[in-house]
């Protein structure tokens, strides 16, 4: 495999990774727009419900974007086949790569428009349902942003040579230099650092929407931070800038220095390279290598490189900027090559970048890439259209300006080397920086190793976080189950979407008790939600098994995810398919990673209780020490209980939470577990968040007959009625112990008699649906004090 071929493989796979994430986000937006539609889901209801009509229109637009994703993936497969596998020229590949990147950016802009409108819907939608769908990303990423904050705070701490940095709740850091970093994600395809005030005391760093799922591109964040650090006199990069500017101001350089507007970009590249290494160069190449090729060579009609009709000077400026940065950082990397320990695949990719730069800047027609048929260089293309003079000026600008900067660095190598050595010494003493640099390197090596293999697979979801936690947490040591990825999906039923269902009026008397809205909901979840999951072509097992839960949510499912997915699975998933409208549920999800399995993966379970539970535990701090302390205290408390218990502990991607899962216990034991964990003496480490009790898959078939059988525990219902005039129907059920009117979102509070089974409560809900009496119901388990 040639150097450029491995690089090109990584580039076109990056586009597939982005399409994969985009599709998942679009399916999430589709689900939210469905929430705001009425049952008709047609375009004939504008007069009745404007919000529903707008949602219908957005539904159609999302479908159009999903179709566009399928078409873009076909384009990627085509240019991959034509320009990589069959050995074509560099120009054709770079043009098509850039064209598809622009199309991807357009889709992201449209996603942002739809999301902004949905945010308006959310602010106008006052508590009709609790909770309402998550309007932002399909999962919370706060925990992930904490990792990025930790790394860049350590960089600030090191490069500013200060130790008095403290945090606040807005993901920011403050030092005596008054620099504050605020990280947030947005629907965009690039990283950017911005400051509102001229003093630049607060720096907002925007992370692309795909930040978590494509971690090998994250080093670019550090370049953006470099733009701000370069202005601080105490920083090493400012000192290097002073040396270069002094060299630029001498002699014959005085005229040229006015033309060089790229020095800050180059120095920010150097800043990122010092802290991250070769991983930064590879990420930067994916973003900069094909800049502006589409605007000069592409025709929308033919989808091929075409004649250049007139020169676009602005094109040369933008193209020059990207190529100059790559040229200089590659040369700087070569200066330090003896000290670098790049993997063979990383060396191959960086050599591939250098080969493409040589192809761009070469005027020798004979100097063709032997591994790419017809690979005429860029110069020949321009010369064929009478633009030889313009190309030579463009080339000379790149080489003259770049070599001038490099010569100044070489002439002042001893002084600059001393500054860098001082910074690297500080870096080597910072555990956080060393950890993240190592993680970035491993992520890149894993990626290139897979791309260099016979079967391409894509690392997915938890790759970055798993490596960070493995470095940080004691619990990861000698733990074979550590790091398995999961999603916990919580489903909320829509009673108003069951209009055409008649549960209690079924003609089959034998099955009357077994046909209820939760059984109907489970069937719909398995059909509709399962259809949006990525399926393995080698394994057609069900991906989702919903279970009944108590509280605001009616059902939940814990889905074990894969660490990586095959390219064939990705291609199949990106195909367009019609989605179900007016589904009878909505959902929110937690992205989890397994930290500890007390049963060590053994499938034999000794417990035989009818209830299971997820206990969400909020950490006081999201650092490794606090997490280790929390796990240690939880382990200790659970082992002190006077009954057998097996459990799993997960780390959530979103809030500062760990999640404790315990299966097959009595309801009495579950409440004992909660009371045992949340003792006052643990309050400095963690506090309670919320608890979700559920009935697992093994007990599902018998759930109709499950009772609490303890006078200290009872089922309750919070009910939102459609109208008050049918109050007699709502309260006329012999299993109701107490019913009262309440305030807030719900209208009725019901306490069920002690001997009431879940099946009998479901039968009551069936009646409410049949007679269209309620729009929401929530079932709880309560304990008498």
XYZ file of C-alpha atoms in Angstrom:
785
model
C 0.000 0.000 0.000
C 1.448 3.377 -0.987
C 1.839 6.221 1.475
C -0.879 8.348 -0.100
C -3.264 5.390 -0.371
C -3.303 4.833 3.406
C -3.857 8.553 3.929
C -6.638 8.626 1.331
C -8.276 5.613 2.948
C -8.398 7.433 6.251
C -9.804 10.550 4.568
C -12.691 8.837 2.808
C -13.482 6.731 5.913
C -13.641 9.999 7.894
C -16.422 11.155 5.569
C -18.337 7.922 6.168
C -17.892 8.388 9.920
C -19.367 11.866 9.667
C -22.315 10.611 7.611
C -22.903 7.904 10.195
C -23.076 10.424 13.033
C -25.195 12.818 10.958
C -27.728 10.090 10.208
C -28.028 9.211 13.877
C -28.567 12.878 14.732
C -31.134 13.255 11.944
C -33.049 10.240 13.232
C -33.009 11.898 16.645
C -34.383 15.139 15.166
C -36.981 13.148 13.237
C -38.125 11.579 16.492
C -38.461 15.009 18.141
C -40.459 16.467 15.270
C -42.769 13.475 15.569
C -43.370 14.429 19.219
C -44.867 17.754 18.154
C -47.165 16.320 15.480
C -50.769 15.360 16.003
C -51.993 11.914 15.053
C -52.847 12.813 11.473
C -49.287 13.690 10.473
C -50.530 15.315 7.273
C -50.313 18.732 5.685
C -54.035 19.434 6.070
C -54.070 20.631 9.661
C -52.476 24.083 9.509
C -55.625 25.833 10.701
C -56.007 23.431 13.622
C -52.431 23.155 14.824
C -49.660 25.307 13.361
C -46.921 23.623 15.379
C -47.983 20.200 14.138
C -47.982 21.481 10.566
C -44.462 22.920 10.932
C -43.298 19.623 12.408
C -44.787 17.828 9.431
C -42.803 20.062 7.061
C -39.586 19.465 9.037
C -40.315 15.738 8.906
C -40.272 15.921 5.122
C -37.052 17.958 5.093
C -35.314 15.445 7.371
C -36.326 12.678 4.987
C -34.756 14.660 2.138
C -31.510 14.982 4.110
C -31.550 11.244 4.843
C -31.890 10.571 1.113
C -28.987 12.943 0.473
C -26.849 10.971 2.926
C -27.442 7.806 0.929
C -26.448 9.622 -2.278
C -23.306 11.063 -0.703
C -22.280 7.633 0.526
C -22.694 6.314 -3.021
C -20.459 9.160 -4.256
C -17.844 8.279 -1.641
C -17.908 4.611 -2.683
C -17.539 5.659 -6.325
C -14.553 7.953 -5.885
C -12.956 5.488 -3.493
C -13.248 2.813 -6.175
C -12.102 5.054 -9.029
C -9.377 7.095 -7.381
C -7.904 4.721 -4.789
C -8.511 1.107 -5.757
C -7.983 1.661 -9.481
C -5.074 4.072 -9.131
C -6.106 7.435 -10.491
C -4.566 10.836 -9.958
C -4.233 12.974 -6.804
C -6.238 15.842 -8.253
C -9.400 13.810 -8.865
C -9.361 12.418 -5.346
C -8.759 15.782 -3.668
C -11.467 17.494 -5.707
C -14.113 14.882 -4.869
C -13.056 14.754 -1.213
C -13.488 18.506 -0.940
C -16.822 18.507 -2.818
C -18.326 15.915 -0.498
C -16.964 17.752 2.545
C -18.846 20.841 1.420
C -22.042 18.807 0.963
C -21.628 17.390 4.460
C -21.201 20.913 5.847
C -24.429 21.960 4.116
C -26.375 19.133 5.758
C -25.036 20.189 9.145
C -26.232 23.763 8.537
C -29.720 22.478 7.757
C -29.658 20.359 10.916
C -28.853 23.499 12.879
C -31.860 25.297 11.385
C -34.201 22.455 12.346
C -32.753 22.228 15.839
C -33.169 25.975 16.432
C -36.853 25.747 15.559
C -37.290 22.745 17.850
C -35.668 24.694 20.681
C -38.355 27.337 20.179
C -40.975 24.600 20.337
C -39.501 23.385 23.592
C -39.556 26.799 25.249
C -43.168 27.262 24.156
C -44.202 23.768 25.261
C -44.922 24.265 28.955
C -44.851 20.900 30.702
C -47.537 19.127 28.728
C -45.476 15.971 29.110
C -42.735 15.270 31.590
C -40.025 14.890 30.627
C -40.042 16.130 27.059
C -37.509 14.826 24.491
C -33.947 16.063 24.593
C -33.737 18.772 21.919
C -29.936 18.826 21.875
C -27.726 15.929 20.853
C -29.117 12.429 21.160
C -27.077 12.039 24.362
C -25.502 14.401 26.850
C -21.768 14.989 26.406
C -20.931 16.952 29.527
C -18.640 14.259 30.910
C -16.764 14.160 27.615
C -16.277 17.934 27.636
C -14.868 17.545 31.145
C -12.091 15.384 29.695
C -11.246 17.979 27.066
C -11.325 20.696 29.703
C -8.995 18.690 31.934
C -6.427 18.366 29.138
C -6.472 22.003 28.043
C -6.486 23.300 31.596
C -3.295 21.275 32.086
C -1.838 22.918 28.981
C -2.667 26.367 30.325
C -1.211 25.432 33.665
C 2.017 24.240 32.056
C 2.573 26.837 29.352
C 1.759 29.755 31.669
C 3.918 28.180 34.400
C 1.321 28.823 37.094
C -0.411 26.522 39.550
C -3.282 28.596 40.916
C -5.932 27.491 38.439
C -9.447 26.700 39.642
C -12.667 25.498 38.005
C -16.239 26.634 37.877
C -19.467 24.977 36.789
C -19.312 26.325 33.242
C -16.453 24.098 32.046
C -14.080 27.014 32.397
C -10.663 27.635 33.887
C -9.311 30.829 35.397
C -5.756 31.831 36.168
C -4.152 35.094 37.243
C -3.890 35.823 33.521
C -7.712 35.936 33.502
C -7.989 33.305 30.747
C -11.237 31.339 30.923
C -12.049 28.450 28.597
C -15.624 27.519 27.809
C -16.192 24.410 25.716
C -19.433 23.720 23.878
C -20.528 21.704 20.860
C -22.382 22.998 17.835
C -23.786 21.859 14.507
C -20.663 22.699 12.549
C -17.886 20.755 10.840
C -14.862 22.598 12.238
C -13.255 23.770 15.466
C -13.090 27.441 16.327
C -11.942 29.573 19.286
C -13.658 32.934 19.714
C -13.558 35.791 22.198
C -16.230 38.443 22.578
C -14.084 41.180 24.126
C -10.859 42.588 22.721
C -9.059 41.587 25.912
C -9.910 37.937 25.141
C -10.224 36.970 28.792
C -12.927 34.429 27.960
C -12.370 31.990 25.119
C -15.293 30.022 23.690
C -14.094 26.851 21.977
C -16.692 25.325 19.677
C -16.479 21.570 19.130
C -18.043 19.958 16.021
C -21.199 17.878 16.517
C -19.229 14.649 15.839
C -16.635 15.346 18.582
C -17.185 12.215 20.673
C -17.447 9.671 17.878
C -14.389 10.702 15.809
C -11.718 11.340 18.457
C -8.639 11.199 16.201
C -9.618 14.709 14.969
C -9.751 16.230 18.477
C -6.094 17.428 18.514
C -7.188 20.363 16.331
C -8.725 21.928 19.455
C -5.230 22.577 20.783
C -4.382 24.592 17.656
C -7.350 26.862 18.415
C -6.128 27.351 21.987
C -2.705 28.231 20.558
C -4.194 31.321 18.887
C -4.957 32.736 22.319
C -1.780 31.604 24.114
C 0.380 33.163 21.401
C -0.651 36.625 22.667
C 0.551 36.014 26.237
C 4.093 37.251 26.797
C 4.903 34.606 29.383
C 4.192 31.730 27.003
C 6.886 29.807 25.127
C 5.113 30.246 21.784
C 5.071 34.045 22.198
C 8.839 33.995 22.742
C 9.329 31.954 19.548
C 7.075 34.381 17.677
C 9.273 37.299 18.824
C 12.359 35.540 17.442
C 10.730 34.896 14.062
C 9.294 38.429 13.776
C 12.708 39.853 14.556
C 14.204 37.739 11.753
C 11.454 38.788 9.344
C 12.169 42.468 9.975
C 15.785 42.270 8.824
C 17.285 43.226 5.458
C 15.547 42.022 2.317
C 12.754 40.466 4.330
C 11.137 43.841 5.082
C 9.015 43.837 1.926
C 8.029 40.210 2.313
C 7.007 40.450 5.956
C 3.998 42.602 5.086
C 2.693 39.818 2.838
C 2.961 37.056 5.432
C -0.346 36.877 7.264
C -0.074 33.239 8.228
C 2.548 33.330 10.974
C 0.021 32.976 13.808
C -1.498 29.918 12.108
C 1.904 28.293 11.739
C 2.877 29.039 15.340
C -0.463 27.685 16.582
C 0.330 24.523 14.621
C 3.707 24.355 16.369
C 1.982 24.882 19.722
C -0.370 21.947 19.094
C 2.459 19.795 17.771
C 4.570 20.351 20.896
C 1.742 19.183 23.161
C 0.274 16.407 20.992
C 2.892 15.323 18.474
C 2.329 13.564 15.166
C -1.353 12.909 15.954
C -1.944 16.608 15.366
C -0.283 16.554 11.924
C -2.511 13.694 10.760
C -5.697 15.388 12.019
C -4.642 18.689 10.444
C -3.984 17.010 7.084
C -7.530 15.607 6.977
C -8.885 19.115 7.459
C -6.516 21.159 5.257
C -5.140 18.995 2.466
C -7.948 19.553 -0.057
C -8.944 23.127 0.799
C -10.543 24.999 -2.139
C -9.950 22.326 -4.796
C -13.685 22.200 -5.468
C -14.061 25.906 -6.257
C -11.493 25.740 -9.063
C -11.955 22.322 -10.645
C -15.470 21.050 -10.052
C -18.613 21.162 -12.192
C -21.873 20.239 -10.475
C -23.229 18.807 -13.725
C -20.384 16.503 -14.679
C -19.010 15.735 -11.202
C -15.535 15.654 -12.733
C -12.484 17.975 -12.693
C -13.149 20.452 -15.517
C -11.551 23.323 -17.460
C -10.558 26.443 -15.577
C -12.325 29.312 -17.310
C -10.818 32.219 -15.393
C -8.389 32.545 -12.539
C -9.817 33.122 -9.069
C -7.136 34.924 -7.061
C -9.077 34.375 -3.847
C -8.862 30.655 -4.534
C -5.067 30.822 -4.589
C -4.986 32.704 -1.271
C -7.093 30.047 0.504
C -5.307 27.135 -1.143
C -1.938 28.653 -0.248
C -2.879 29.035 3.408
C -3.686 25.351 3.929
C -0.704 24.070 1.959
C 1.726 26.483 3.642
C 0.738 25.299 7.100
C 1.185 21.649 6.113
C 4.496 22.345 4.381
C 5.981 24.086 7.432
C 4.727 21.613 10.074
C 5.999 18.655 8.007
C 9.431 20.315 7.781
C 9.420 21.057 11.518
C 8.470 17.448 12.194
C 11.471 16.364 10.123
C 13.755 18.507 12.305
C 12.658 16.527 15.354
C 12.300 13.187 13.547
C 15.218 11.560 15.353
C 13.482 12.177 18.674
C 10.073 11.007 17.487
C 8.871 7.447 17.888
C 6.107 7.374 15.299
C 4.508 4.060 14.428
C 5.205 2.723 10.936
C 1.652 3.510 9.815
C 1.868 7.060 11.170
C 5.179 7.582 9.378
C 3.556 6.274 6.201
C 0.658 8.717 6.425
C 2.910 11.712 7.139
C 5.096 10.634 4.207
C 1.868 10.508 2.159
C 1.120 14.123 3.086
C 4.638 15.105 2.043
C 4.270 13.258 -1.279
C 1.069 15.168 -2.069
C 2.749 18.466 -1.190
C 5.628 17.570 -3.530
C 3.096 16.733 -6.271
C 1.435 20.106 -5.709
C 4.649 22.095 -5.898
C 6.527 20.163 -8.579
C 6.969 21.482 -12.162
C 8.586 18.309 -13.484
C 6.107 16.420 -15.710
C 8.244 13.304 -15.484
C 7.979 13.280 -11.723
C 4.771 11.297 -11.597
C 3.555 9.032 -8.820
C 4.222 5.582 -10.268
C 1.461 4.144 -8.117
C -1.176 6.497 -9.584
C -1.828 6.191 -13.300
C -2.057 9.506 -15.127
C -1.000 11.417 -12.037
C 0.027 14.653 -13.744
C 0.989 17.297 -11.230
C -0.990 20.428 -10.426
C 1.373 22.572 -12.468
C 0.577 20.633 -15.670
C -3.148 21.116 -15.135
C -2.796 24.899 -14.872
C -0.343 25.078 -17.766
C -2.815 23.266 -20.021
C -5.287 26.107 -19.439
C -2.836 28.947 -19.938
C -2.317 29.685 -16.241
C 1.383 28.829 -15.983
C 2.361 32.298 -14.733
C -0.317 32.374 -12.012
C 0.629 28.897 -10.810
C 4.333 29.782 -10.573
C 3.545 32.899 -8.549
C 1.363 30.792 -6.261
C 4.120 28.185 -5.848
C 6.849 30.767 -5.239
C 4.737 32.467 -2.575
C 4.369 29.191 -0.689
C 8.002 28.184 -0.947
C 9.560 31.626 -0.383
C 7.430 32.515 2.633
C 7.617 29.045 4.163
C 11.352 28.660 3.638
C 11.946 32.123 5.051
C 10.203 31.173 8.296
C 11.978 27.802 8.388
C 15.380 29.410 7.751
C 14.852 31.826 10.640
C 13.979 28.868 12.892
C 17.090 26.979 11.716
C 19.322 30.031 12.196
C 17.996 30.468 15.712
C 17.718 26.737 16.383
C 19.813 26.800 19.552
C 17.715 29.554 21.152
C 14.386 28.091 20.021
C 15.489 24.594 21.006
C 16.274 25.839 24.515
C 12.760 27.352 24.796
C 11.175 24.122 23.549
C 13.248 21.957 25.892
C 12.076 24.032 28.823
C 8.462 23.590 27.744
C 8.888 19.868 27.100
C 10.397 19.445 30.564
C 7.313 21.036 32.100
C 5.159 18.877 29.856
C 6.928 15.686 30.960
C 6.095 16.474 34.582
C 2.388 16.915 33.880
C 0.566 13.585 34.145
C -2.607 14.819 32.461
C -0.786 16.055 29.350
C 1.260 12.862 29.085
C -1.918 10.805 29.441
C -3.849 12.629 26.729
C -0.890 12.683 24.360
C -0.573 8.917 24.818
C -4.326 8.397 24.281
C -4.354 10.475 21.086
C -1.390 8.486 19.772
C -3.026 5.130 20.570
C -6.310 6.187 18.969
C -4.507 7.160 15.764
C -2.445 3.967 15.723
C -5.557 1.840 16.256
C -7.262 3.617 13.383
C -4.415 3.245 10.909
C -3.808 -0.369 11.869
C -7.425 -1.212 11.045
C -7.312 0.753 7.798
C -4.138 -1.097 6.809
C -5.824 -4.466 7.399
C -7.873 -6.626 5.087
C -11.248 -5.762 6.653
C -11.944 -2.136 7.503
C -13.755 -1.502 10.777
C -14.565 1.802 12.429
C -13.999 2.367 16.141
C -17.230 3.713 17.491
C -18.662 5.583 20.446
C -16.548 4.918 23.524
C -13.026 4.569 22.105
C -11.660 7.849 23.517
C -13.414 7.643 26.878
C -12.467 4.005 27.458
C -8.779 4.815 27.019
C -8.998 7.827 29.345
C -10.798 5.881 32.082
C -8.424 2.949 31.679
C -5.520 5.294 32.370
C -7.305 6.949 35.309
C -9.303 4.453 37.338
C -8.068 1.782 39.720
C -11.105 -0.342 38.913
C -9.814 -0.829 35.351
C -6.873 -2.895 36.520
C -7.228 -6.669 35.945
C -10.869 -6.199 34.961
C -11.725 -8.103 31.790
C -15.199 -6.543 31.489
C -14.011 -2.958 31.905
C -14.926 -0.630 29.071
C -17.879 -2.416 27.472
C -20.174 0.225 25.885
C -23.919 0.406 26.574
C -26.890 2.669 25.986
C -29.632 2.993 28.566
C -32.757 4.163 26.719
C -35.761 5.410 28.722
C -39.122 5.324 26.901
C -42.144 7.469 27.672
C -45.497 6.355 26.304
C -47.859 8.679 24.449
C -51.381 7.789 25.606
C -52.785 10.265 23.092
C -51.268 8.157 20.282
C -53.331 5.057 21.192
C -56.569 6.518 19.811
C -57.488 3.602 17.570
C -56.686 0.908 20.118
C -59.448 -0.907 22.047
C -57.659 -2.961 24.681
C -60.461 -3.972 27.053
C -62.922 -4.481 24.218
C -60.923 -7.373 22.763
C -63.032 -10.321 21.609
C -60.487 -12.759 22.960
C -61.516 -13.088 26.601
C -58.604 -15.415 27.422
C -56.095 -12.765 26.417
C -57.925 -9.736 27.756
C -55.612 -9.371 30.742
C -52.523 -9.796 28.588
C -53.378 -7.157 25.971
C -52.519 -3.730 27.341
C -50.877 -0.562 26.162
C -47.451 -1.536 27.557
C -47.462 -4.774 25.586
C -48.436 -2.719 22.549
C -45.687 -0.205 23.367
C -43.066 -2.933 23.733
C -43.975 -4.333 20.319
C -43.753 -0.902 18.697
C -40.392 -0.125 20.326
C -38.962 -3.391 19.050
C -40.204 -2.629 15.535
C -39.498 1.096 15.228
C -36.576 1.835 17.581
C -34.746 -1.341 16.631
C -34.902 -0.222 13.003
C -32.645 2.784 13.731
C -29.868 0.678 15.294
C -26.837 -0.484 13.354
C -27.214 -4.195 12.676
C -24.482 -6.746 12.179
C -24.896 -8.636 8.929
C -23.505 -11.733 10.647
C -25.947 -11.666 13.553
C -29.659 -10.976 13.220
C -30.526 -11.188 16.903
C -32.752 -8.517 18.385
C -30.818 -5.482 19.522
C -33.359 -4.172 21.992
C -35.437 -5.794 24.736
C -37.663 -3.224 26.448
C -38.642 -3.758 30.087
C -41.417 -2.199 32.168
C -40.217 0.607 34.446
C -41.812 2.772 37.129
C -41.781 6.541 37.422
C -41.930 9.147 34.664
C -40.812 6.578 32.106
C -42.843 3.493 31.230
C -40.157 1.304 29.718
C -36.397 1.064 29.468
C -33.837 -0.955 27.559
C -30.143 -1.535 28.212
C -28.457 -2.093 24.844
C -24.941 -3.492 24.625
C -23.093 -1.663 21.860
C -20.166 -2.749 19.735
C -16.660 -1.320 20.061
C -16.361 -1.167 16.297
C -18.504 -1.642 13.219
C -17.642 -3.028 9.811
C -17.655 -0.952 6.660
C -20.375 -3.164 5.180
C -22.582 -2.472 8.225
C -22.020 1.263 7.765
C -22.903 1.154 4.064
C -26.091 -0.765 4.781
C -27.069 1.605 7.591
C -26.610 4.706 5.418
C -29.223 3.509 2.927
C -32.466 5.456 3.035
C -35.529 3.860 4.604
C -38.942 5.255 5.416
C -39.394 5.948 9.111
C -42.464 5.328 11.252
C -44.503 8.415 12.039
C -46.736 9.082 15.032
C -44.970 6.516 17.190
C -46.515 5.891 20.592
C -43.455 6.871 22.612
C -40.517 9.212 22.922
C -37.205 8.601 24.649
C -34.017 9.906 26.183
C -30.775 7.982 26.480
C -27.650 7.628 28.594
C -24.359 6.539 27.036
C -22.692 4.231 29.549
C -19.411 2.400 29.884
C -19.090 -0.603 32.202
C -16.643 -0.100 35.060
C -17.304 -3.103 37.268
C -19.291 -6.345 37.177
C -19.378 -7.933 40.646
C -20.280 -11.263 39.044
C -17.281 -10.985 36.721
C -19.347 -11.803 33.658
C -20.798 -15.044 35.029
C -24.289 -15.577 33.573
C -25.519 -17.650 36.524
C -27.624 -15.452 38.792
C -28.575 -16.461 42.325
C -31.147 -13.745 43.012
C -34.794 -14.480 42.318
C -36.584 -11.246 43.226
C -39.123 -9.693 40.883
C -37.700 -6.149 40.739
C -34.515 -4.613 39.372
C -33.153 -1.075 39.640
C -30.869 1.540 38.109
C -29.610 3.946 40.780
C -28.085 7.112 39.363
C -25.420 8.540 41.667
C -24.188 12.091 41.185
C -20.476 12.562 41.856
C -19.369 15.682 43.672
C -16.479 15.953 41.201
C -15.902 14.245 37.877
C -12.231 13.408 38.480
C -10.688 9.963 38.755
C -9.977 10.131 42.497
C -13.565 10.989 43.333
C -14.822 8.243 41.007
C -12.507 5.660 42.592
C -13.599 6.774 46.086
C -17.264 6.514 45.120
C -16.853 2.983 43.724
C -14.928 1.918 46.829
C -17.632 3.243 49.166
C -20.442 1.672 47.130
C -18.646 -1.690 47.107
C -18.162 -1.498 50.856
C -21.802 -0.661 51.604
C -23.170 -3.382 49.307
C -20.940 -6.059 50.839
C -22.193 -5.140 54.316
C -25.815 -5.926 53.412
C -27.356 -9.050 54.969
C -28.570 -10.509 51.654
C -26.943 -11.757 48.443
C -26.460 -9.064 45.796
C -24.826 -8.910 42.371
C -24.405 -5.601 40.620
C -22.815 -3.611 37.813
C -21.380 -0.098 37.950
C -21.321 2.131 34.849
C -19.928 5.582 34.102
C -22.230 7.976 32.284
C -20.976 10.120 29.410
C -23.276 12.965 30.339
C -23.657 14.377 33.845
C -21.252 13.641 36.694
C -22.919 10.314 37.274
C -22.143 6.705 37.868
C -24.995 4.270 37.440
C -25.529 1.245 39.683
C -27.551 -1.658 38.251
C -28.965 -4.372 40.526
C -31.226 -7.140 39.240
C -33.791 -9.541 40.718
C -34.317 -8.231 44.230
C -37.386 -7.809 46.419
C -38.788 -4.301 46.593
C -37.841 -4.185 50.273
C -34.202 -4.961 49.442
C -34.081 -2.280 46.765
C -35.142 0.391 49.243
C -32.598 -0.974 51.774
C -29.866 -0.659 49.136
C -30.772 2.979 48.465
C -30.824 3.825 52.163
C -27.494 2.067 52.709
C -25.668 3.857 49.883
C -26.855 7.403 50.537
C -25.592 7.779 54.082
C -24.510 11.168 55.405
C -20.892 10.069 55.651
C -20.774 9.581 51.866
C -22.121 13.033 51.030
C -18.645 14.513 50.404
C -18.097 12.017 47.561
C -21.519 11.647 45.951
C -25.212 12.329 46.340
C -28.418 10.785 45.060
C -29.702 11.653 41.606
C -32.694 9.501 40.650
C -33.743 5.857 40.781
C -35.520 3.790 38.138
C -37.129 0.533 39.278
C -38.022 -1.932 36.528
C -39.027 -5.520 35.801
C -36.341 -7.368 33.876
C -36.810 -9.606 30.859
C -36.918 -12.833 32.895
C -39.922 -11.597 34.865
C -41.678 -9.848 31.990
C -44.022 -12.690 30.960
C -45.386 -12.827 34.492
C -45.584 -9.088 35.176
C -49.406 -9.036 35.162
C -49.420 -11.138 38.330
C -46.733 -9.250 40.242
C -47.889 -7.708 43.536
C -45.960 -5.922 46.263
C -47.296 -8.191 49.055
C -46.019 -5.910 51.795
C -48.179 -3.442 53.678
C -45.288 -0.963 53.793
C -45.170 -0.660 49.984
C -47.826 0.276 47.465
C -48.302 1.313 43.848
C -49.382 4.880 43.031
C -50.391 6.637 39.830
C -50.129 10.234 38.716
C -52.682 10.886 36.015
C -53.155 13.706 33.535
C -56.794 13.780 32.426
C -58.092 15.095 29.123
C -61.331 16.477 30.608
C -62.804 16.747 34.094
C -66.383 15.889 33.172
C -65.686 12.114 33.240
C -64.434 12.109 36.815
C -66.815 9.302 37.788
C -65.310 6.978 35.192
C -61.794 7.808 36.360
C -62.466 6.982 40.002
C -64.860 4.045 39.502
C -62.475 1.132 39.913
C -62.583 -1.178 42.919
C -58.803 -1.502 43.237
C -58.346 2.220 43.970
C -57.659 2.902 47.635
C -57.372 6.705 47.564
C -57.872 9.137 44.710
C -57.379 12.870 45.021
C -57.060 15.911 42.828
C -53.585 17.440 42.633
C -51.955 20.539 41.190
C -49.268 20.962 38.552
C -48.931 18.976 35.345
C -51.010 16.041 36.591
C -54.632 16.136 37.753
C -55.110 13.003 39.854
C -53.099 11.098 42.452
C -54.142 7.467 42.934
C -53.029 5.113 45.705
C -53.726 1.484 44.872
C -54.877 -1.143 47.360
C -52.110 -3.306 48.702
C -53.180 -6.525 46.954
C -53.439 -4.862 43.521
C -51.354 -6.503 40.792
C -49.595 -4.696 37.931
C -51.962 -6.416 35.502
C -54.965 -4.912 37.268
C -53.435 -1.443 37.071
C -52.780 -1.985 33.355
C -56.424 -2.996 32.900
C -57.433 0.372 34.400
C -55.069 2.183 32.011
C -56.634 0.245 29.130
C -60.020 1.706 30.062
C -58.601 5.234 30.153
C -57.198 4.764 26.649
C -60.326 3.083 25.264
C -62.497 5.973 26.485
C -59.905 8.681 25.690
C -59.887 9.944 29.284
C -56.149 10.523 29.889
C -53.173 11.932 28.061
C -50.492 10.712 30.474
C -50.021 8.212 33.312
C -47.044 7.570 35.571
C -46.785 4.545 37.857
C -44.655 4.676 41.020
C -43.715 2.382 43.887
C -43.805 4.122 47.263
C -42.813 3.136 50.793
C -44.743 4.053 53.903
C -42.699 5.900 56.554
